[in-house]
Tab-separated table of C-alpha atoms in Angstrom:
chain	number	residue	atom	x	y	z
I	1	MET	CA	58.234	90.377	75.577
I	2	VAL	CA	55.049	88.481	76.502
I	3	LEU	CA	51.568	90.003	76.345
I	4	SER	CA	49.122	88.366	78.745
I	5	PRO	CA	45.762	87.396	77.209
I	6	SER	CA	42.548	88.993	78.388
I	7	GLY	CA	40.169	87.280	80.780
I	8	GLY	CA	40.786	85.110	83.809
I	9	SER	CA	40.421	85.539	87.538
I	10	ASN	CA	41.817	88.610	89.244
I	11	ALA	CA	41.002	87.720	92.869
I	12	ALA	CA	43.454	88.985	95.440
I	13	ARG	CA	44.669	87.313	98.640
I	14	PRO	CA	47.295	88.296	101.256
I	15	ILE	CA	50.779	86.822	101.246
I	16	SER	CA	51.219	84.028	103.769
I	17	GLY	CA	54.351	82.213	104.830
I	18	SER	CA	56.662	84.593	102.948
I	19	SER	CA	60.167	85.263	104.219
I	20	SER	CA	60.191	88.649	102.528
I	21	GLY	CA	60.750	91.751	104.582
I	22	VAL	CA	58.220	93.777	102.594
I	23	ASP	CA	55.027	95.156	104.032
I	24	SER	CA	52.548	92.379	104.808
I	25	ALA	CA	49.802	94.386	103.094
I	26	ILE	CA	51.266	93.474	99.714
I	27	GLU	CA	48.962	91.090	97.878
I	28	THR	CA	49.377	88.211	95.484
I	29	LEU	CA	47.051	87.498	92.615
I	30	GLU	CA	46.221	84.332	90.741
I	31	VAL	CA	46.333	85.272	87.073
I	32	ASN	CA	45.813	82.500	84.550
I	33	GLY	CA	47.223	79.962	86.998
I	34	GLU	CA	50.273	82.108	87.774
I	35	THR	CA	50.930	83.870	91.091
I	36	VAL	CA	51.578	87.583	90.630
I	37	THR	CA	52.691	89.739	93.578
I	38	GLU	CA	51.157	93.195	93.446
I	39	LEU	CA	53.739	95.762	94.479
I	40	ALA	CA	51.897	98.729	92.993
I	41	ALA	CA	48.101	99.008	92.692
I	42	ASP	CA	48.607	101.297	89.703
I	43	GLY	CA	51.327	99.087	88.265
I	44	ASP	CA	51.344	99.191	84.492
I	45	ILE	CA	53.403	96.059	83.674
I	46	VAL	CA	53.850	92.521	84.907
I	47	LEU	CA	57.518	91.727	85.473
I	48	ARG	CA	58.396	88.048	85.321
I	49	ILE	CA	61.858	87.292	86.730
I	50	GLU	CA	63.523	83.946	86.039
I	51	HIS	CA	66.747	82.510	87.405
I	52	GLU	CA	68.503	79.188	86.902
I	53	PHE	CA	70.169	77.641	89.966
I	54	PRO	CA	72.811	74.932	89.414
I	55	SER	CA	71.343	72.703	92.138
I	56	THR	CA	67.593	73.330	92.000
I	57	GLY	CA	66.937	74.404	88.425
I	58	LYS	CA	64.766	77.281	87.241
I	59	HIS	CA	62.910	79.549	89.675
I	60	SER	CA	60.539	82.310	88.671
I	61	ALA	CA	58.477	85.061	90.257
I	62	SER	CA	56.041	87.584	88.799
I	63	PHE	CA	55.187	91.066	90.037
I	64	ARG	CA	52.796	93.843	89.127
I	65	VAL	CA	55.050	96.886	89.120
I	66	SER	CA	55.134	100.432	87.861
I	67	THR	CA	57.450	101.419	85.039
I	68	SER	CA	58.615	104.129	87.460
I	69	ILE	CA	61.200	101.579	88.619
I	70	SER	CA	63.190	102.762	85.606
I	71	ASP	CA	63.820	106.007	87.548
I	72	HIS	CA	66.071	104.064	89.918
I	73	SER	CA	67.506	101.402	87.602
I	74	LYS	CA	69.563	102.048	84.496
I	75	TYR	CA	68.812	98.503	83.359
I	76	PHE	CA	65.048	99.013	83.407
I	77	GLU	CA	65.396	102.529	82.028
I	78	LEU	CA	67.032	101.152	78.895
I	79	LEU	CA	64.793	98.079	78.691
I	80	LEU	CA	61.499	99.941	78.998
I	81	GLN	CA	62.387	103.054	77.030
I	82	PRO	CA	60.205	103.317	73.885
I	83	GLY	CA	62.169	103.252	70.670
I	84	ARG	CA	65.241	101.579	72.149
I	85	PHE	CA	64.196	97.940	72.501
I	86	GLY	CA	61.201	95.953	71.334
I	87	GLU	CA	59.901	95.652	74.905
I	88	GLY	CA	59.557	99.411	75.242
I	89	GLU	CA	57.712	99.748	71.937
I	90	SER	CA	55.286	96.910	72.737
I	91	ILE	CA	54.582	98.272	76.203
I	92	SER	CA	53.886	101.749	74.832
I	93	ALA	CA	51.489	100.341	72.225
I	94	ARG	CA	49.688	98.201	74.814
I	95	HIS	CA	49.320	101.124	77.205
I	96	SER	CA	47.760	103.240	74.447
I	97	LYS	CA	45.060	100.603	73.917
I	98	LEU	CA	44.431	100.229	77.665
I	99	ARG	CA	43.860	103.972	78.034
I	100	GLU	CA	41.041	103.727	75.521
I	101	HIS	CA	39.127	101.426	77.903
I	102	TYR	CA	40.236	102.471	81.410
I	103	LYS	CA	40.512	105.827	83.150
I	104	SER	CA	43.612	104.837	85.136
I	105	MET	CA	45.987	101.911	85.548
I	106	VAL	CA	44.416	101.105	88.924
I	107	GLU	CA	41.323	99.893	87.062
I	108	VAL	CA	43.260	97.676	84.649
I	109	PRO	CA	43.089	93.963	85.557
I	110	THR	CA	46.539	92.454	86.048
I	111	ASN	CA	45.930	89.872	83.340
I	112	GLU	CA	45.530	92.632	80.720
I	113	LEU	CA	48.831	94.338	81.440
I	114	PRO	CA	51.849	93.892	79.181
I	115	ALA	CA	54.359	91.457	80.637
I	116	VAL	CA	58.136	91.603	80.474
I	117	ARG	CA	60.390	88.620	81.123
I	118	VAL	CA	63.831	89.124	82.676
I	119	ARG	CA	66.306	86.292	83.019
I	120	ASP	CA	69.179	86.002	85.530
I	121	VAL	CA	69.436	88.052	88.726
I	122	GLY	CA	73.186	87.613	89.220
I	123	ARG	CA	75.411	85.220	91.167
I	124	ILE	CA	73.239	84.857	94.247
I	125	SER	CA	73.173	81.882	96.600
I	126	SER	CA	70.514	79.181	96.289
I	127	VAL	CA	67.181	80.222	97.802
I	128	LYS	CA	63.971	78.311	98.452
I	129	SER	CA	61.976	80.922	96.584
I	130	LEU	CA	62.994	83.764	94.308
I	131	ALA	CA	59.904	85.817	95.170
I	132	PRO	CA	60.878	87.241	98.605
I	133	LEU	CA	64.287	88.445	97.411
I	134	CYS	CA	62.915	90.092	94.280
I	135	ALA	CA	59.991	91.531	96.258
I	136	ASP	CA	62.422	93.250	98.636
I	137	PHE	CA	64.419	94.659	95.725
I	138	LEU	CA	61.426	95.900	93.738
I	139	SER	CA	59.770	97.304	96.867
I	140	ILE	CA	62.805	99.497	97.471
I	141	LEU	CA	62.609	100.718	93.864
I	142	HIS	CA	58.965	101.628	94.528
I	143	GLY	CA	59.892	103.568	97.663
I	144	LYS	CA	58.269	101.038	99.986
I	145	GLU	CA	59.555	100.162	103.452
I	146	LEU	CA	60.769	96.673	104.311
I	147	GLN	CA	58.971	95.388	107.384
I	148	THR	CA	62.114	93.906	108.941
I	149	ILE	CA	65.866	94.097	108.437
I	150	PRO	CA	66.799	91.156	106.193
I	151	PRO	CA	69.522	88.808	107.486
I	152	VAL	CA	73.059	89.530	106.282
I	153	ALA	CA	72.960	86.644	103.765
I	154	ASN	CA	69.770	88.102	102.270
I	155	LEU	CA	71.332	91.574	102.151
I	156	ALA	CA	74.287	90.142	100.245
I	157	ASN	CA	71.916	88.584	97.707
I	158	LEU	CA	69.987	91.857	97.553
I	159	ALA	CA	73.195	93.747	96.743
I	160	ILE	CA	73.975	91.277	93.944
I	161	VAL	CA	70.487	91.686	92.447
I	162	ALA	CA	70.740	95.478	92.699
I	163	ASP	CA	74.105	95.392	90.943
I	164	ARG	CA	72.702	93.122	88.212
I	165	PHE	CA	69.953	95.642	87.457
I	166	ASP	CA	72.179	98.710	87.900
I	167	ALA	CA	70.174	99.981	90.865
I	168	LEU	CA	72.759	100.075	93.641
I	169	GLY	CA	72.121	103.766	94.245
I	170	ALA	CA	68.526	103.200	95.368
I	171	VAL	CA	69.461	100.347	97.703
I	172	ARG	CA	72.411	102.303	99.126
I	173	GLU	CA	70.130	105.225	99.885
I	174	TYR	CA	67.632	102.918	101.593
I	175	MET	CA	70.394	101.352	103.703
I	176	ARG	CA	71.669	104.797	104.695
I	177	ARG	CA	68.246	106.204	105.507
I	178	LYS	CA	67.184	103.208	107.587
I	179	LYS	CA	70.613	102.967	109.306
I	180	ILE	CA	70.751	99.241	108.518
I	181	PHE	CA	74.480	98.800	109.187
I	182	ARG	CA	74.229	100.468	112.580
I	183	ALA	CA	71.262	98.280	113.474
I	184	ILE	CA	73.112	95.070	112.516
I	185	ASP	CA	76.222	96.104	114.455
I	186	GLY	CA	74.058	96.946	117.453
I	187	LYS	CA	72.663	93.419	117.534
I	188	THR	CA	76.027	91.701	116.993
I	189	THR	CA	78.079	90.976	120.108
I	190	VAL	CA	81.863	91.077	120.095
I	191	LYS	CA	81.977	87.311	120.626
I	192	THR	CA	79.580	86.652	117.745
I	193	ASP	CA	81.493	88.954	115.424
I	194	ALA	CA	84.825	87.331	116.292
I	195	GLY	CA	83.375	83.895	115.552
I	196	LEU	CA	81.985	84.687	112.096
I	197	SER	CA	82.785	82.068	109.464
I	198	GLU	CA	84.616	82.914	106.268
I	199	GLU	CA	81.360	82.962	104.315
I	200	ARG	CA	79.706	85.365	106.783
I	201	VAL	CA	82.716	87.671	106.649
I	202	ARG	CA	82.768	87.580	102.863
I	203	GLN	CA	79.054	88.405	102.727
I	204	ARG	CA	79.648	91.462	104.887
I	205	LEU	CA	82.578	92.496	102.750
I	206	LEU	CA	80.553	92.263	99.529
I	207	ILE	CA	77.720	94.251	101.118
I	208	ALA	CA	80.179	96.892	102.310
I	209	MET	CA	81.726	97.161	98.868
I	210	MET	CA	78.461	97.406	96.934
I	211	LEU	CA	76.289	99.285	99.422
I	212	ASP	CA	78.893	101.700	100.769
I	213	CYS	CA	79.804	100.798	104.341
I	214	PRO	CA	83.403	102.008	104.831
I	215	GLN	CA	83.803	100.610	108.340
I	216	TRP	CA	82.757	97.110	107.239
I	217	LEU	CA	84.989	97.246	104.173
I	218	GLU	CA	88.119	98.062	106.175
I	219	LYS	CA	87.307	95.753	109.084
I	220	TYR	CA	86.350	92.620	107.182
I	221	SER	CA	88.921	92.960	104.401
I	222	ALA	CA	91.619	93.136	107.101
I	223	ARG	CA	90.171	90.021	108.716
I	224	ILE	CA	90.207	88.088	105.441
I	225	VAL	CA	93.864	89.007	104.906
I	226	ALA	CA	94.808	88.135	108.488
I	227	LYS	CA	92.893	84.845	108.485
I	228	GLY	CA	94.262	83.735	105.122
I	229	TRP	CA	90.845	83.336	103.493
I	230	VAL	CA	92.248	84.078	100.034
I	231	GLY	CA	93.637	82.304	97.011
I	232	SER	CA	90.913	79.704	96.449
I	233	GLU	CA	90.081	78.601	92.922
I	234	VAL	CA	87.189	80.489	91.375
I	235	ASP	CA	83.929	78.577	90.933
I	236	LEU	CA	81.516	80.623	88.840
I	237	THR	CA	78.569	78.601	90.145
I	238	GLU	CA	79.204	79.878	93.680
I	239	PRO	CA	77.744	83.171	94.996
I	240	LEU	CA	79.629	86.335	94.130
I	241	TRP	CA	81.082	86.767	97.621
I	242	TRP	CA	83.373	83.792	96.942
I	243	ASP	CA	84.896	85.725	94.043
I	244	LEU	CA	84.866	89.389	95.081
I	245	PRO	CA	84.567	91.706	92.055
I	246	SER	CA	86.550	94.751	90.888
I	247	ARG	CA	89.856	92.905	91.501
I	248	LEU	CA	89.280	93.069	95.247
I	249	GLU	CA	89.967	89.337	95.510
I	250	GLU	CA	93.377	89.817	93.835
I	251	GLU	CA	94.235	92.761	96.071
I	252	LEU	CA	93.454	90.816	99.246
I	253	ALA	CA	95.550	87.851	98.085
I	254	TYR	CA	98.444	90.204	97.286
I	255	ARG	CA	98.217	91.838	100.710
I	256	ARG	CA	98.212	88.427	102.386
I	257	ASP	CA	101.363	87.377	100.513
I	258	SER	CA	103.027	90.689	101.371
I	259	VAL	CA	102.285	90.313	105.088
I	260	LEU	CA	103.631	86.750	105.168
I	261	GLU	CA	106.766	87.753	103.257
I	262	THR	CA	107.366	90.558	105.764
I	263	ILE	CA	107.074	88.219	108.748
I	264	GLN	CA	109.401	85.758	107.062
I	265	SER	CA	111.934	88.527	106.422
I	266	LEU	CA	111.998	89.203	110.161
I	267	GLN	CA	112.900	85.581	110.828
I	268	ALA	CA	115.518	85.676	108.053
I	269	PHE	CA	116.989	88.847	109.547
I	270	PHE	CA	117.793	87.198	112.878
I	271	LEU	CA	119.102	84.024	111.274
I	272	GLY	CA	121.342	86.202	109.107
I	273	GLN	CA	122.584	88.145	112.134
I	274	TYR	CA	123.660	85.034	113.982
I	275	THR	CA	125.261	83.368	110.963
I	276	SER	CA	127.274	86.468	110.036
I	277	ARG	CA	130.801	87.247	111.202
I	278	GLU	CA	129.571	90.098	113.370
I	279	ARG	CA	129.510	89.191	117.055
I	280	GLN	CA	125.982	89.378	118.515
I	281	CYS	CA	126.894	88.589	122.129
I	282	LYS	CA	127.499	91.935	123.862
I	283	LEU	CA	128.864	90.900	127.243
I	284	GLY	CA	131.993	93.026	126.988
I	285	TYR	CA	135.189	91.098	127.716
I	286	ASP	CA	133.196	87.906	128.199
I	287	SER	CA	131.390	88.048	124.833
I	288	SER	CA	131.975	84.846	122.964
I	289	PRO	CA	131.333	83.101	119.652
I	290	GLN	CA	130.158	80.126	121.707
I	291	CYS	CA	127.234	82.188	122.980
I	292	ASP	CA	126.311	83.206	119.431
I	293	SER	CA	126.480	79.575	118.284
I	294	PHE	CA	124.328	78.513	121.192
I	295	GLN	CA	121.736	81.187	120.430
I	296	LEU	CA	121.718	80.256	116.716
I	297	GLY	CA	121.112	76.605	117.515
I	298	GLU	CA	118.264	77.370	119.941
I	299	MET	CA	116.739	79.815	117.459
I	300	VAL	CA	116.789	77.235	114.651
I	301	ARG	CA	115.282	74.667	116.988
I	302	PHE	CA	112.456	77.047	118.008
I	303	PHE	CA	111.612	78.159	114.461
I	304	THR	CA	111.629	74.542	113.271
I	305	LYS	CA	109.477	73.382	116.172
I	306	VAL	CA	106.731	75.966	115.504
I	307	GLY	CA	106.761	75.206	111.753
I	308	MET	CA	108.310	78.473	110.568
I	309	LEU	CA	111.571	76.988	109.334
I	310	LYS	CA	112.283	73.932	107.232
I	311	LEU	CA	115.868	72.669	106.978
I	312	GLN	CA	116.701	71.496	103.496
I	313	GLY	CA	119.761	70.023	101.863
I	314	GLY	CA	121.645	72.223	99.407
I	315	VAL	CA	123.759	69.589	97.645
I	316	PHE	CA	121.026	67.768	95.816
I	317	GLY	CA	117.504	69.033	96.326
I	318	GLY	CA	115.688	67.692	93.299
I	319	SER	CA	113.132	65.802	95.368
I	320	ASP	CA	112.406	68.680	97.741
I	321	GLU	CA	109.274	70.672	96.978
I	322	PRO	CA	108.736	74.281	98.074
I	323	SER	CA	106.796	74.688	101.299
I	324	GLU	CA	103.148	75.676	101.148
I	325	PRO	CA	102.432	79.216	102.428
I	326	TYR	CA	101.242	79.536	106.005
I	327	ILE	CA	97.446	79.212	106.060
I	328	GLY	CA	96.693	80.309	109.606
I	329	ASP	CA	95.951	83.592	111.321
I	330	VAL	CA	98.874	86.036	111.129
I	331	VAL	CA	97.952	87.453	114.540
I	332	SER	CA	98.381	83.968	115.996
I	333	LEU	CA	101.666	83.687	114.114
I	334	LEU	CA	102.961	86.856	115.753
I	335	ASP	CA	101.791	85.559	119.130
I	336	THR	CA	103.809	82.404	118.498
I	337	LEU	CA	106.895	84.496	117.813
I	338	ARG	CA	106.311	86.317	121.085
I	339	GLN	CA	106.878	82.994	122.843
I	340	THR	CA	110.506	82.953	121.749
I	341	PRO	CA	112.404	81.940	124.918
I	342	GLU	CA	115.259	83.947	126.398
I	343	TYR	CA	117.946	81.301	126.109
I	344	GLN	CA	121.154	81.675	128.148
I	345	ILE	CA	124.364	79.730	127.670
I	346	ASP	CA	125.091	80.426	131.343
I	347	ARG	CA	123.846	82.694	134.134
I	348	PHE	CA	126.075	85.604	133.067
I	349	HIS	CA	124.782	85.913	129.506
I	350	ASN	CA	121.541	87.820	129.955
I	351	HIS	CA	119.661	89.122	126.888
I	352	CYS	CA	122.064	87.611	124.361
I	353	GLY	CA	119.244	85.908	122.478
I	354	ILE	CA	116.673	87.385	120.131
I	355	ARG	CA	113.738	87.733	122.527
I	356	THR	CA	114.647	91.217	123.720
I	357	LYS	CA	115.316	92.320	120.150
I	358	ILE	CA	112.309	90.748	118.448
I	359	LEU	CA	109.525	91.922	120.794
I	360	PRO	CA	109.662	95.620	119.721
I	361	LEU	CA	109.629	94.522	116.089
I	362	LEU	CA	106.596	92.318	116.702
I	363	ASP	CA	104.860	95.297	118.310
I	364	LEU	CA	105.621	97.319	115.176
I	365	LEU	CA	104.213	94.568	112.948
I	366	SER	CA	101.097	94.235	115.100
I	367	GLU	CA	100.481	97.967	114.800
I	368	ALA	CA	100.901	97.856	111.020
I	369	ILE	CA	98.581	94.872	110.623
I	370	LEU	CA	95.768	96.960	112.101
I	371	HIS	CA	95.922	98.993	108.881
I	372	ILE	CA	96.014	96.308	106.180
I	373	GLY	CA	92.291	96.593	105.412
I	374	ILE	CA	90.863	98.298	102.319
I	375	CYS	CA	90.140	102.010	102.670
I	376	SER	CA	86.771	102.629	101.035
I	377	GLU	CA	87.530	106.201	99.979
I	378	CYS	CA	90.903	105.426	98.408
I	379	TRP	CA	89.702	102.205	96.764
I	380	ALA	CA	86.773	104.037	95.145
I	381	ASN	CA	88.471	107.286	94.174
I	382	ASP	CA	92.184	106.553	93.682
I	383	ARG	CA	92.518	102.804	93.234
I	384	GLN	CA	95.377	102.901	90.740
I	385	GLN	CA	97.591	104.788	93.181
I	386	TYR	CA	96.261	103.123	96.340
I	387	ALA	CA	96.222	99.388	95.531
I	388	TRP	CA	99.239	97.430	96.745
I	389	MET	CA	99.257	95.206	93.680
I	390	ASN	CA	99.654	98.253	91.415
I	391	ALA	CA	102.411	99.960	93.380
I	392	LYS	CA	106.097	99.811	92.512
I	393	ARG	CA	107.902	97.914	95.254
I	394	PRO	CA	110.447	99.975	97.227
I	395	LEU	CA	113.956	98.549	96.941
I	396	LEU	CA	114.708	98.998	100.639
I	397	TRP	CA	112.612	99.668	103.731
I	398	LYS	CA	114.264	100.798	106.955
I	399	ARG	CA	112.773	100.391	110.378
I	400	GLY	CA	113.470	104.015	111.243
I	401	THR	CA	111.148	105.232	108.471
I	402	PHE	CA	108.053	103.601	110.001
I	403	SER	CA	105.769	105.874	111.998
I	404	LEU	CA	101.997	106.188	111.884
I	405	ARG	CA	101.830	109.150	114.217
I	406	ALA	CA	100.986	112.576	112.815
I	407	GLN	CA	100.523	111.095	109.357
I	408	SER	CA	97.887	112.275	106.900
I	409	HIS	CA	95.271	109.837	105.653
I	410	ARG	CA	97.097	108.967	102.440
I	411	SER	CA	100.567	109.093	103.978
I	412	LYS	CA	99.558	106.473	106.526
I	413	HIS	CA	98.512	104.137	103.703
I	414	ILE	CA	101.874	104.642	101.995
I	415	VAL	CA	103.898	104.012	105.164
I	416	VAL	CA	102.113	100.702	105.767
I	417	ARG	CA	102.267	99.642	102.119
I	418	GLU	CA	105.978	100.362	101.760
I	419	MET	CA	106.845	98.237	104.776
I	420	PHE	CA	104.870	95.242	103.549
I	421	THR	CA	105.833	95.453	99.868
I	422	ALA	CA	109.548	96.324	100.055
I	423	THR	CA	111.999	94.114	98.229
I	424	GLU	CA	114.408	94.191	101.189
I	425	ARG	CA	113.946	95.271	104.807
I	426	GLU	CA	116.431	96.557	107.306
I	427	TRP	CA	115.139	95.600	110.760
I	428	SER	CA	118.103	96.778	112.828
């Protein structure tokens, strides 16, 4: 708690060169050599916000605000409540003295108001100035309109700040009322959206999670799983979107592993079929083990060529290290499998290879992958039952049990989850 001394200049001047989206009529004041942004003419405290950035050091910004911000922030409600913390008691005592000299807070010079210092605004990205971000946040708490829609990166930082000060409800309501998500989607072309970098996708996912945008949560979580943008080491100096909270990061990594394991089981299924004693060639009297051997050899060659199979010695494998998981796009991986040639040992043996058999299974996988994203409703209201990482793995999944048609909302989630998390799968 810091009480500003009396005296000093209180001249006001408009903001210039600010990247903030708040109304341009907001003014800044020079108070005892410090710039104070006036967000409320009747503001009864000066809020000084400080934040330490790993690369650029300490940033600070000061604002004249109303203690009414505590109506929309549990953090400020507890901090400013008289009798709970020293700040609240000091502010109450200062206000009592000010009322003896002024009829209203509008008349009180900024330099005579009690000041409160707050440190740390959360794991935001580095910014040139802390003032515009905090001005946007505090303006929303005051019921003010932002002049423009902040860029997605700024919205992600805004969500982090709102979460830090337990004020997500106010920002969510503002986003809903101003239809911010619809406006951003309306300005984003399909080509631009498809080309978003991992960081841009993660920013959208964090925004969706914190500010309640179900369509973004499902869409961009599915993209992260499909692209393989999971499993990186956590760096606590990086912005929060690189380490998604509420175990979302763990859930996405688990879903990625489950999808890859399922695709690998499909490959293992066909290799097992052609190495078993059961004849796969179905040419009647002309069916032959030579055809099966030919198909097995071509299959192994194809899988090895595209990097999906690694032949390894089984007599002495001490020097062999396990292969690294596939890091590419699973949609591209399925497209690669669709290129499986229709090999023929001669002109009579049509459809003896795996191409005819694998294409319907790839269609089934492609359909299921459309539903690997996080459902906002289930994640928020029934996470323990919904999350893949919490579910008991089925011992056996059978192809005939998979159908997304005429399924209820929750049943559809279960059908997809059971296919991807089963211990064994029967693809025939």
